[in-house]
């Protein structure tokens, strides 16, 4: 018996096919779990990003309202300065800390004032999109795991079909080789996603 025939017989043996079916089944389950896990984490991050974005919008609206109040206080202060000092002092005492700092710089409502007023909203906005970026990375991983699962499932179907054929059928060994190739490719895809 030649080595080639021995190899062909081993590839087509029930033991080899049973081992392939087992390995591919386990690996398909692993890739399916990895897909599920990445998808869930991505969904959680998207929900967190949506929450941060909503909070950013709320902070932006709130800051805009405080700015309107500051404008009203400043207008009333400006109208009363050197006319009615008591009123002017009252309105000046109602300035926000950021407006007081801006007036102290001799430039009411300067860029620094707006930056300070909208800082919380901007920070939350940036956090939201950083979270969305993390979710996108996990979405990409999920797609990669799905591809590894697809390759593994195809290999599993080759191994399962080969096990249904008679031992003397040449396609049995061909399908066994195809299932091994699919198994190796799916492992490479999986490891690439995990390490990437």
Short mmCIF file of N, CA and C in Angstrom, two decimals:
data_model
loop_
_atom_site.label_atom_id
_atom_site.label_comp_id
_atom_site.label_asym_id
_atom_site.label_seq_id
_atom_site.Cartn_x
_atom_site.Cartn_y
_atom_site.Cartn_z
N UNK A 1 0.86 -1.18 0.00
CA UNK A 1 0.00 0.00 0.00
C UNK A 1 0.89 1.23 0.00
N UNK A 2 0.63 2.17 -0.89
CA UNK A 2 1.46 3.36 -1.01
C UNK A 2 1.10 4.36 0.07
N UNK A 3 2.05 5.31 0.25
CA UNK A 3 1.80 6.36 1.25
C UNK A 3 0.61 7.21 0.85
N UNK A 4 0.48 7.46 -0.46
CA UNK A 4 -0.64 8.28 -0.95
C UNK A 4 -1.97 7.61 -0.64
N UNK A 5 -2.04 6.30 -0.86
CA UNK A 5 -3.28 5.58 -0.56
C UNK A 5 -3.57 5.60 0.93
N UNK A 6 -2.48 5.45 1.73
CA UNK A 6 -2.68 5.49 3.18
C UNK A 6 -3.21 6.84 3.61
N UNK A 7 -2.62 7.91 3.03
CA UNK A 7 -3.08 9.26 3.35
C UNK A 7 -4.53 9.44 2.93
N UNK A 8 -4.86 8.99 1.70
CA UNK A 8 -6.23 9.09 1.21
C UNK A 8 -7.19 8.32 2.09
N UNK A 9 -6.76 7.12 2.53
CA UNK A 9 -7.62 6.32 3.40
C UNK A 9 -7.80 6.98 4.76
N UNK A 10 -6.71 7.56 5.28
CA UNK A 10 -6.82 8.21 6.58
C UNK A 10 -7.76 9.42 6.51
N UNK A 11 -7.60 10.24 5.44
CA UNK A 11 -8.47 11.41 5.29
C UNK A 11 -9.93 11.00 5.17
N UNK A 12 -10.16 9.87 4.53
CA UNK A 12 -11.53 9.42 4.35
C UNK A 12 -12.03 8.52 5.46
N UNK A 13 -11.19 8.27 6.48
CA UNK A 13 -11.60 7.36 7.54
C UNK A 13 -12.67 8.01 8.43
N UNK A 14 -13.45 7.15 9.05
CA UNK A 14 -14.50 7.63 9.95
C UNK A 14 -13.91 8.41 11.12
N UNK A 15 -12.73 7.97 11.59
CA UNK A 15 -12.09 8.66 12.71
C UNK A 15 -11.70 10.09 12.32
N UNK A 16 -11.08 10.21 11.15
CA UNK A 16 -10.65 11.55 10.69
C UNK A 16 -11.86 12.45 10.46
N UNK A 17 -12.87 11.92 9.82
CA UNK A 17 -14.07 12.73 9.55
C UNK A 17 -14.81 13.08 10.85
N UNK A 18 -14.85 12.12 11.77
CA UNK A 18 -15.48 12.41 13.06
C UNK A 18 -14.74 13.50 13.81
N UNK A 19 -13.40 13.45 13.73
CA UNK A 19 -12.58 14.49 14.37
C UNK A 19 -12.82 15.84 13.70
N UNK A 20 -12.87 15.86 12.38
CA UNK A 20 -13.13 17.10 11.66
C UNK A 20 -14.50 17.68 12.00
N UNK A 21 -15.50 16.83 12.02
CA UNK A 21 -16.86 17.29 12.36
C UNK A 21 -16.87 17.87 13.77
N UNK A 22 -16.20 17.20 14.69
CA UNK A 22 -16.16 17.69 16.08
C UNK A 22 -15.44 19.03 16.17
N UNK A 23 -14.23 19.12 15.58
CA UNK A 23 -13.46 20.35 15.63
C UNK A 23 -14.21 21.51 14.97
N UNK A 24 -14.78 21.25 13.81
CA UNK A 24 -15.50 22.31 13.10
C UNK A 24 -16.77 22.72 13.84
N UNK A 25 -17.43 21.76 14.47
CA UNK A 25 -18.63 22.09 15.26
C UNK A 25 -18.27 22.99 16.43
N UNK A 26 -17.21 22.63 17.15
CA UNK A 26 -16.77 23.42 18.30
C UNK A 26 -16.33 24.81 17.84
N UNK A 27 -15.57 24.86 16.74
CA UNK A 27 -15.07 26.14 16.28
C UNK A 27 -16.21 27.02 15.74
N UNK A 28 -17.19 26.42 15.08
CA UNK A 28 -18.36 27.18 14.62
C UNK A 28 -19.11 27.76 15.81
N UNK A 29 -19.23 26.96 16.88
CA UNK A 29 -19.90 27.45 18.10
C UNK A 29 -19.10 28.61 18.71
N UNK A 30 -17.77 28.48 18.73
CA UNK A 30 -16.92 29.54 19.27
C UNK A 30 -17.06 30.84 18.48
N UNK A 31 -17.04 30.73 17.15
CA UNK A 31 -17.18 31.94 16.33
C UNK A 31 -18.57 32.54 16.48
N UNK A 32 -19.57 31.68 16.64
CA UNK A 32 -20.93 32.18 16.85
C UNK A 32 -21.01 32.95 18.17
N UNK A 33 -20.39 32.41 19.22
CA UNK A 33 -20.39 33.10 20.51
C UNK A 33 -19.64 34.42 20.42
N UNK A 34 -18.51 34.42 19.73
CA UNK A 34 -17.72 35.65 19.57
C UNK A 34 -18.52 36.70 18.80
N UNK A 35 -19.27 36.26 17.79
CA UNK A 35 -20.13 37.16 17.02
C UNK A 35 -21.19 37.77 17.93
N UNK A 36 -21.82 36.92 18.72
CA UNK A 36 -22.87 37.35 19.65
C UNK A 36 -22.32 38.35 20.66
N UNK A 37 -21.15 38.03 21.23
CA UNK A 37 -20.55 38.89 22.25
C UNK A 37 -20.18 40.26 21.66
N UNK A 38 -19.53 40.26 20.50
CA UNK A 38 -19.14 41.54 19.86
C UNK A 38 -20.39 42.36 19.51
N UNK A 39 -21.43 41.69 19.02
CA UNK A 39 -22.67 42.38 18.67
C UNK A 39 -23.34 43.01 19.88
N UNK A 40 -23.36 42.27 20.99
CA UNK A 40 -23.96 42.81 22.22
C UNK A 40 -23.18 44.01 22.75
N UNK A 41 -21.85 43.88 22.75
CA UNK A 41 -21.03 44.99 23.24
C UNK A 41 -21.20 46.22 22.34
N UNK A 42 -21.29 45.99 21.03
CA UNK A 42 -21.50 47.11 20.10
C UNK A 42 -22.85 47.78 20.36
N UNK A 43 -23.89 46.97 20.59
CA UNK A 43 -25.22 47.52 20.87
C UNK A 43 -25.22 48.34 22.16
N UNK A 44 -24.52 47.83 23.19
CA UNK A 44 -24.43 48.56 24.45
C UNK A 44 -23.72 49.90 24.25
N UNK A 45 -22.65 49.88 23.47
CA UNK A 45 -21.91 51.13 23.23
C UNK A 45 -22.74 52.11 22.41
N UNK A 46 -23.51 51.62 21.45
CA UNK A 46 -24.37 52.51 20.67
C UNK A 46 -25.44 53.15 21.56
N UNK A 47 -25.99 52.36 22.47
CA UNK A 47 -26.99 52.91 23.40
C UNK A 47 -26.35 53.96 24.30
N UNK A 48 -25.12 53.68 24.77
CA UNK A 48 -24.40 54.65 25.61
C UNK A 48 -24.09 55.91 24.81
N UNK A 49 -23.68 55.76 23.56
CA UNK A 49 -23.42 56.91 22.70
C UNK A 49 -24.67 57.75 22.48
N UNK A 50 -25.81 57.08 22.26
CA UNK A 50 -27.08 57.79 22.10
C UNK A 50 -27.41 58.58 23.36
N UNK A 51 -27.17 57.96 24.54
CA UNK A 51 -27.44 58.63 25.80
C UNK A 51 -26.54 59.86 25.96
N UNK A 52 -25.26 59.68 25.64
CA UNK A 52 -24.32 60.81 25.75
C UNK A 52 -24.70 61.93 24.78
N UNK A 53 -25.12 61.56 23.59
CA UNK A 53 -25.52 62.56 22.60
C UNK A 53 -26.76 63.32 23.06
N UNK A 54 -27.73 62.60 23.63
CA UNK A 54 -28.93 63.25 24.16
C UNK A 54 -28.57 64.20 25.30
N UNK A 55 -27.66 63.75 26.18
CA UNK A 55 -27.22 64.62 27.28
C UNK A 55 -26.48 65.83 26.76
N UNK A 56 -25.72 65.64 25.68
CA UNK A 56 -25.01 66.77 25.06
C UNK A 56 -26.01 67.80 24.55
N UNK A 57 -27.06 67.33 23.90
CA UNK A 57 -28.10 68.24 23.39
C UNK A 57 -28.78 68.99 24.53
N UNK A 58 -29.04 68.27 25.63
CA UNK A 58 -29.67 68.90 26.80
C UNK A 58 -28.75 69.97 27.38
N UNK A 59 -27.46 69.63 27.48
CA UNK A 59 -26.49 70.60 28.00
C UNK A 59 -26.37 71.81 27.07
N UNK A 60 -26.44 71.57 25.78
CA UNK A 60 -26.35 72.67 24.81
C UNK A 60 -27.54 73.63 24.97
N UNK A 61 -28.74 73.05 25.09
CA UNK A 61 -29.94 73.87 25.27
C UNK A 61 -29.86 74.64 26.59
N UNK A 62 -29.40 73.95 27.63
CA UNK A 62 -29.28 74.59 28.95
C UNK A 62 -28.28 75.75 28.90
N UNK A 63 -27.14 75.52 28.25
CA UNK A 63 -26.13 76.58 28.13
C UNK A 63 -26.67 77.76 27.34
N UNK A 64 -27.43 77.47 26.28
CA UNK A 64 -28.03 78.55 25.47
C UNK A 64 -28.98 79.39 26.32
N UNK A 65 -29.74 78.73 27.19
CA UNK A 65 -30.66 79.47 28.06
C UNK A 65 -29.90 80.34 29.06
N UNK A 66 -28.81 79.80 29.60
CA UNK A 66 -27.99 80.60 30.52
C UNK A 66 -27.36 81.79 29.79
N UNK A 67 -27.00 81.60 28.55
CA UNK A 67 -26.43 82.70 27.76
C UNK A 67 -27.48 83.79 27.55
N UNK A 68 -28.72 83.39 27.27
CA UNK A 68 -29.82 84.36 27.11
C UNK A 68 -30.01 85.15 28.40
N UNK A 69 -29.97 84.44 29.53
CA UNK A 69 -30.10 85.12 30.83
C UNK A 69 -28.94 86.09 31.02
N UNK A 70 -27.73 85.64 30.67
CA UNK A 70 -26.57 86.54 30.78
C UNK A 70 -26.74 87.78 29.91
N UNK A 71 -27.25 87.59 28.68
CA UNK A 71 -27.48 88.73 27.79
C UNK A 71 -28.47 89.71 28.43
N UNK A 72 -29.55 89.19 28.98
CA UNK A 72 -30.55 90.05 29.63
C UNK A 72 -29.94 90.79 30.82
N UNK A 73 -29.19 90.06 31.64
CA UNK A 73 -28.57 90.69 32.81
C UNK A 73 -27.57 91.76 32.37
N UNK A 74 -26.79 91.45 31.33
CA UNK A 74 -25.79 92.41 30.87
C UNK A 74 -26.46 93.65 30.27
N UNK A 75 -27.52 93.42 29.47
CA UNK A 75 -28.24 94.56 28.88
C UNK A 75 -28.79 95.48 29.96
N UNK A 76 -29.42 94.87 30.97
CA UNK A 76 -29.98 95.67 32.07
C UNK A 76 -28.88 96.36 32.87
N UNK A 77 -27.77 95.69 33.06
CA UNK A 77 -26.63 96.30 33.74
C UNK A 77 -26.12 97.49 32.92
N UNK A 78 -25.95 97.28 31.63
CA UNK A 78 -25.39 98.30 30.74
C UNK A 78 -26.27 99.55 30.69
N UNK A 79 -27.59 99.34 30.66
CA UNK A 79 -28.54 100.46 30.60
C UNK A 79 -28.51 101.24 31.91
N UNK A 80 -28.29 100.57 33.02
CA UNK A 80 -28.37 101.23 34.33
C UNK A 80 -27.03 101.74 34.86
N UNK A 81 -25.93 101.35 34.25
CA UNK A 81 -24.63 101.81 34.74
C UNK A 81 -24.56 103.33 34.58
N UNK A 82 -24.11 104.00 35.60
CA UNK A 82 -24.02 105.46 35.65
C UNK A 82 -25.40 106.14 35.63
N UNK A 83 -26.47 105.36 35.68
CA UNK A 83 -27.83 105.94 35.77
C UNK A 83 -28.42 105.58 37.13
N UNK A 84 -28.46 104.28 37.40
CA UNK A 84 -28.96 103.79 38.69
C UNK A 84 -28.00 102.70 39.15
N UNK A 85 -27.02 103.10 39.96
CA UNK A 85 -25.96 102.19 40.38
C UNK A 85 -26.49 100.99 41.16
N UNK A 86 -27.55 101.18 41.93
CA UNK A 86 -28.11 100.07 42.70
C UNK A 86 -28.62 98.98 41.76
N UNK A 87 -29.38 99.41 40.73
CA UNK A 87 -29.88 98.44 39.75
C UNK A 87 -28.71 97.81 38.99
N UNK A 88 -27.77 98.63 38.60
CA UNK A 88 -26.62 98.12 37.84
C UNK A 88 -25.87 97.07 38.66
N UNK A 89 -25.67 97.34 39.95
CA UNK A 89 -24.98 96.38 40.82
C UNK A 89 -25.80 95.10 40.96
N UNK A 90 -27.13 95.25 41.06
CA UNK A 90 -27.98 94.06 41.18
C UNK A 90 -27.80 93.18 39.94
N UNK A 91 -27.93 93.79 38.76
CA UNK A 91 -27.82 93.01 37.53
C UNK A 91 -26.42 92.42 37.37
N UNK A 92 -25.41 93.17 37.78
CA UNK A 92 -24.04 92.66 37.69
C UNK A 92 -23.84 91.46 38.63
N UNK A 93 -24.53 91.49 39.76
CA UNK A 93 -24.40 90.37 40.71
C UNK A 93 -25.06 89.09 40.19
N UNK A 94 -25.91 89.24 39.17
CA UNK A 94 -26.60 88.09 38.59
C UNK A 94 -25.84 87.48 37.40
N UNK A 95 -24.70 88.08 37.03
CA UNK A 95 -23.90 87.53 35.94
C UNK A 95 -23.43 86.12 36.31
N UNK A 96 -23.34 85.27 35.31
CA UNK A 96 -22.71 83.96 35.55
C UNK A 96 -21.22 84.19 35.78
N UNK A 97 -20.56 83.21 36.35
CA UNK A 97 -19.11 83.32 36.58
C UNK A 97 -18.36 83.53 35.27
N UNK A 98 -18.84 82.89 34.22
CA UNK A 98 -18.16 83.01 32.93
C UNK A 98 -18.34 84.40 32.33
N UNK A 99 -19.52 85.00 32.52
CA UNK A 99 -19.73 86.37 32.04
C UNK A 99 -18.89 87.35 32.86
N UNK A 100 -18.84 87.13 34.17
CA UNK A 100 -18.03 87.99 35.03
C UNK A 100 -16.56 87.95 34.57
N UNK A 101 -16.07 86.74 34.27
CA UNK A 101 -14.69 86.60 33.80
C UNK A 101 -14.51 87.29 32.45
N UNK A 102 -15.52 87.18 31.58
CA UNK A 102 -15.46 87.80 30.25
C UNK A 102 -15.45 89.32 30.37
N UNK A 103 -16.29 89.86 31.24
CA UNK A 103 -16.31 91.31 31.47
C UNK A 103 -14.97 91.75 32.05
N UNK A 104 -14.40 90.94 32.93
CA UNK A 104 -13.10 91.24 33.51
C UNK A 104 -12.00 91.28 32.46
N UNK A 105 -12.20 90.61 31.35
CA UNK A 105 -11.23 90.64 30.24
C UNK A 105 -11.52 91.82 29.31
N UNK A 106 -12.49 92.66 29.69
CA UNK A 106 -12.91 93.82 28.88
C UNK A 106 -13.44 93.42 27.51
N UNK A 107 -14.04 92.23 27.45
CA UNK A 107 -14.60 91.75 26.18
C UNK A 107 -15.79 90.84 26.48
N UNK A 108 -16.93 91.46 26.88
CA UNK A 108 -18.10 90.64 27.22
C UNK A 108 -18.49 89.73 26.05
N UNK A 109 -18.80 88.50 26.37
CA UNK A 109 -19.26 87.52 25.39
C UNK A 109 -18.20 87.23 24.32
N UNK A 110 -16.96 87.12 24.76
CA UNK A 110 -15.88 86.77 23.84
C UNK A 110 -15.91 85.26 23.56
N UNK A 111 -15.02 84.81 22.71
CA UNK A 111 -14.98 83.38 22.34
C UNK A 111 -14.73 82.49 23.56
N UNK A 112 -13.91 82.97 24.46
CA UNK A 112 -13.61 82.18 25.66
C UNK A 112 -14.87 81.98 26.51
N UNK A 113 -15.72 83.01 26.52
CA UNK A 113 -17.00 82.90 27.25
C UNK A 113 -17.85 81.77 26.66
N UNK A 114 -18.01 81.78 25.32
CA UNK A 114 -18.83 80.75 24.68
C UNK A 114 -18.22 79.36 24.83
N UNK A 115 -16.90 79.31 24.74
CA UNK A 115 -16.23 78.01 24.93
C UNK A 115 -16.51 77.46 26.32
N UNK A 116 -16.44 78.33 27.32
CA UNK A 116 -16.69 77.89 28.69
C UNK A 116 -18.15 77.48 28.89
N UNK A 117 -19.07 78.26 28.33
CA UNK A 117 -20.50 77.96 28.50
C UNK A 117 -20.90 76.64 27.83
N UNK A 118 -20.30 76.37 26.67
CA UNK A 118 -20.67 75.16 25.92
C UNK A 118 -19.72 73.98 26.18
N UNK A 119 -18.79 74.14 27.12
CA UNK A 119 -17.78 73.11 27.34
C UNK A 119 -18.39 71.75 27.68
N UNK A 120 -19.32 71.70 28.63
CA UNK A 120 -19.92 70.42 29.02
C UNK A 120 -20.63 69.76 27.84
N UNK A 121 -21.35 70.57 27.08
CA UNK A 121 -22.06 70.03 25.91
C UNK A 121 -21.07 69.49 24.89
N UNK A 122 -19.99 70.23 24.65
CA UNK A 122 -18.97 69.79 23.69
C UNK A 122 -18.27 68.52 24.16
N UNK A 123 -17.97 68.47 25.47
CA UNK A 123 -17.31 67.27 26.01
C UNK A 123 -18.19 66.04 25.84
N UNK A 124 -19.47 66.17 26.15
CA UNK A 124 -20.39 65.05 25.99
C UNK A 124 -20.55 64.66 24.52
N UNK A 125 -20.57 65.66 23.66
CA UNK A 125 -20.67 65.41 22.21
C UNK A 125 -19.47 64.60 21.74
N UNK A 126 -18.26 65.02 22.17
CA UNK A 126 -17.05 64.30 21.78
C UNK A 126 -17.01 62.89 22.36
N UNK A 127 -17.46 62.75 23.61
CA UNK A 127 -17.52 61.43 24.23
C UNK A 127 -18.48 60.51 23.47
N UNK A 128 -19.60 61.07 23.04
CA UNK A 128 -20.59 60.27 22.30
C UNK A 128 -19.98 59.71 21.02
N UNK A 129 -19.27 60.56 20.29
CA UNK A 129 -18.71 60.07 19.03
C UNK A 129 -17.51 59.16 19.24
N UNK A 130 -16.80 59.33 20.35
CA UNK A 130 -15.74 58.37 20.70
C UNK A 130 -16.37 57.01 21.01
N UNK A 131 -17.51 57.03 21.68
CA UNK A 131 -18.23 55.79 21.99
C UNK A 131 -18.75 55.14 20.71
N UNK A 132 -19.28 55.96 19.79
CA UNK A 132 -19.74 55.43 18.50
C UNK A 132 -18.58 54.80 17.72
N UNK A 133 -17.40 55.41 17.83
CA UNK A 133 -16.22 54.84 17.15
C UNK A 133 -15.87 53.47 17.74
N UNK A 134 -15.96 53.35 19.07
CA UNK A 134 -15.70 52.05 19.71
C UNK A 134 -16.73 51.02 19.25
N UNK A 135 -17.98 51.45 19.14
CA UNK A 135 -19.04 50.55 18.68
C UNK A 135 -18.77 50.09 17.25
N UNK A 136 -18.26 51.00 16.41
CA UNK A 136 -17.96 50.65 15.02
C UNK A 136 -16.85 49.61 14.95
N UNK A 137 -15.85 49.73 15.82
CA UNK A 137 -14.77 48.74 15.87
C UNK A 137 -15.35 47.37 16.19
N UNK A 138 -16.27 47.33 17.15
CA UNK A 138 -16.89 46.05 17.52
C UNK A 138 -17.82 45.54 16.42
N UNK A 139 -18.49 46.45 15.72
CA UNK A 139 -19.30 46.03 14.57
C UNK A 139 -18.43 45.37 13.51
N UNK A 140 -17.25 45.96 13.27
CA UNK A 140 -16.32 45.38 12.30
C UNK A 140 -15.84 44.01 12.76
N UNK A 141 -15.57 43.88 14.07
CA UNK A 141 -15.16 42.58 14.61
C UNK A 141 -16.29 41.56 14.44
N UNK A 142 -17.49 42.01 14.71
CA UNK A 142 -18.65 41.11 14.57
C UNK A 142 -18.73 40.58 13.14
N UNK A 143 -18.53 41.47 12.16
CA UNK A 143 -18.55 41.04 10.77
C UNK A 143 -17.44 40.05 10.47
N UNK A 144 -16.26 40.30 11.04
CA UNK A 144 -15.14 39.37 10.84
C UNK A 144 -15.41 38.01 11.46
N UNK A 145 -16.00 38.01 12.66
CA UNK A 145 -16.34 36.74 13.30
C UNK A 145 -17.42 36.00 12.51
N UNK A 146 -18.37 36.75 11.95
CA UNK A 146 -19.41 36.12 11.13
C UNK A 146 -18.80 35.45 9.91
N UNK A 147 -17.81 36.11 9.32
CA UNK A 147 -17.14 35.52 8.15
C UNK A 147 -16.40 34.26 8.54
N UNK A 148 -15.70 34.29 9.70
CA UNK A 148 -15.02 33.08 10.19
C UNK A 148 -16.02 31.97 10.44
N UNK A 149 -17.19 32.32 10.99
CA UNK A 149 -18.24 31.33 11.25
C UNK A 149 -18.76 30.75 9.94
N UNK A 150 -18.92 31.58 8.92
CA UNK A 150 -19.39 31.11 7.62
C UNK A 150 -18.41 30.10 7.03
N UNK A 151 -17.13 30.44 7.06
CA UNK A 151 -16.11 29.53 6.51
C UNK A 151 -16.13 28.21 7.29
N UNK A 152 -16.20 28.32 8.61
CA UNK A 152 -16.23 27.12 9.46
C UNK A 152 -17.46 26.27 9.18
N UNK A 153 -18.60 26.92 9.00
CA UNK A 153 -19.84 26.18 8.72
C UNK A 153 -19.77 25.47 7.37
N UNK A 154 -19.15 26.13 6.38
CA UNK A 154 -18.97 25.48 5.07
C UNK A 154 -18.08 24.26 5.23
N UNK A 155 -16.98 24.41 5.98
CA UNK A 155 -16.09 23.27 6.25
C UNK A 155 -16.81 22.15 6.96
N UNK A 156 -17.67 22.52 7.91
CA UNK A 156 -18.45 21.53 8.65
C UNK A 156 -19.38 20.77 7.71
N UNK A 157 -19.99 21.48 6.77
CA UNK A 157 -20.89 20.80 5.83
C UNK A 157 -20.11 19.86 4.91
N UNK A 158 -18.89 20.26 4.50
CA UNK A 158 -18.06 19.36 3.70
C UNK A 158 -17.73 18.09 4.48
N UNK A 159 -17.32 18.27 5.74
CA UNK A 159 -16.95 17.11 6.57
C UNK A 159 -18.17 16.21 6.81
N UNK A 160 -19.30 16.83 7.08
CA UNK A 160 -20.52 16.04 7.33
C UNK A 160 -20.95 15.28 6.07
N UNK A 161 -20.87 15.95 4.91
CA UNK A 161 -21.25 15.29 3.66
C UNK A 161 -20.28 14.15 3.34
N UNK A 162 -18.99 14.38 3.59
CA UNK A 162 -17.99 13.33 3.35
C UNK A 162 -18.28 12.11 4.21
N UNK A 163 -18.71 12.33 5.44
CA UNK A 163 -18.98 11.21 6.34
C UNK A 163 -20.18 10.38 5.88
N UNK A 164 -21.03 10.95 5.05
CA UNK A 164 -22.19 10.22 4.54
C UNK A 164 -21.84 9.36 3.33
N UNK A 165 -20.72 9.65 2.69
CA UNK A 165 -20.31 8.89 1.50
C UNK A 165 -19.63 7.58 1.90
N UNK A 166 -19.65 6.63 0.98
CA UNK A 166 -18.98 5.35 1.24
C UNK A 166 -17.47 5.56 1.25
N UNK A 167 -16.76 4.72 1.99
CA UNK A 167 -15.31 4.89 2.15
C UNK A 167 -14.57 4.81 0.83
N UNK A 168 -15.06 4.03 -0.13
CA UNK A 168 -14.34 3.91 -1.40
C UNK A 168 -14.62 5.05 -2.37
N UNK A 169 -15.56 5.92 -2.04
CA UNK A 169 -15.88 7.07 -2.88
C UNK A 169 -14.77 8.11 -2.79
N UNK A 170 -14.20 8.50 -3.93
CA UNK A 170 -13.08 9.45 -3.94
C UNK A 170 -13.48 10.84 -3.43
N UNK A 171 -14.73 11.19 -3.61
CA UNK A 171 -15.18 12.50 -3.13
C UNK A 171 -15.08 12.62 -1.61
N UNK A 172 -15.11 11.49 -0.93
CA UNK A 172 -15.00 11.50 0.53
C UNK A 172 -13.69 12.18 0.95
N UNK A 173 -12.58 11.80 0.34
CA UNK A 173 -11.28 12.40 0.66
C UNK A 173 -11.21 13.86 0.19
N UNK A 174 -11.80 14.14 -0.98
CA UNK A 174 -11.80 15.52 -1.50
C UNK A 174 -12.55 16.44 -0.54
N UNK A 175 -13.72 16.01 -0.09
CA UNK A 175 -14.49 16.82 0.86
C UNK A 175 -13.78 16.95 2.21
N UNK A 176 -13.07 15.90 2.59
CA UNK A 176 -12.30 15.96 3.84
C UNK A 176 -11.20 17.02 3.73
N UNK A 177 -10.51 17.04 2.59
CA UNK A 177 -9.46 18.05 2.37
C UNK A 177 -10.07 19.45 2.34
N UNK A 178 -11.20 19.60 1.67
CA UNK A 178 -11.86 20.92 1.62
C UNK A 178 -12.28 21.38 3.03
N UNK A 179 -12.72 20.43 3.84
CA UNK A 179 -13.11 20.80 5.20
C UNK A 179 -11.90 21.22 6.03
N UNK A 180 -10.75 20.58 5.80
CA UNK A 180 -9.52 20.97 6.50
C UNK A 180 -9.10 22.37 6.07
N UNK A 181 -9.15 22.62 4.76
CA UNK A 181 -8.80 23.95 4.23
C UNK A 181 -9.72 25.01 4.84
N UNK A 182 -11.01 24.72 4.88
CA UNK A 182 -11.97 25.68 5.45
C UNK A 182 -11.69 25.91 6.94
N UNK A 183 -11.34 24.84 7.64
CA UNK A 183 -11.03 24.96 9.06
C UNK A 183 -9.82 25.87 9.29
N UNK A 184 -8.77 25.65 8.50
CA UNK A 184 -7.56 26.47 8.61
C UNK A 184 -7.87 27.93 8.28
N UNK A 185 -8.62 28.16 7.20
CA UNK A 185 -8.97 29.53 6.80
C UNK A 185 -9.82 30.22 7.88
N UNK A 186 -10.74 29.49 8.47
CA UNK A 186 -11.59 30.09 9.50
C UNK A 186 -10.78 30.43 10.75
N UNK A 187 -9.79 29.58 11.08
CA UNK A 187 -8.92 29.88 12.22
C UNK A 187 -8.10 31.14 11.93
N UNK A 188 -7.55 31.22 10.73
CA UNK A 188 -6.76 32.40 10.35
C UNK A 188 -7.63 33.67 10.44
N UNK A 189 -8.85 33.60 9.92
CA UNK A 189 -9.76 34.75 9.96
C UNK A 189 -10.06 35.13 11.41
N UNK A 190 -10.34 34.13 12.24
CA UNK A 190 -10.68 34.38 13.65
C UNK A 190 -9.51 35.02 14.38
N UNK A 191 -8.33 34.45 14.23
CA UNK A 191 -7.14 34.97 14.92
C UNK A 191 -6.82 36.39 14.43
N UNK A 192 -6.99 36.63 13.14
CA UNK A 192 -6.75 37.97 12.60
C UNK A 192 -7.67 39.00 13.26
N UNK A 193 -8.93 38.64 13.45
CA UNK A 193 -9.89 39.56 14.08
C UNK A 193 -9.56 39.76 15.55
N UNK A 194 -9.22 38.67 16.24
CA UNK A 194 -8.90 38.77 17.68
C UNK A 194 -7.66 39.62 17.92
N UNK A 195 -6.64 39.42 17.10
CA UNK A 195 -5.39 40.16 17.26
C UNK A 195 -5.43 41.55 16.64
N UNK A 196 -6.36 41.74 15.68
CA UNK A 196 -6.43 43.03 14.97
C UNK A 196 -7.07 44.04 15.81
#
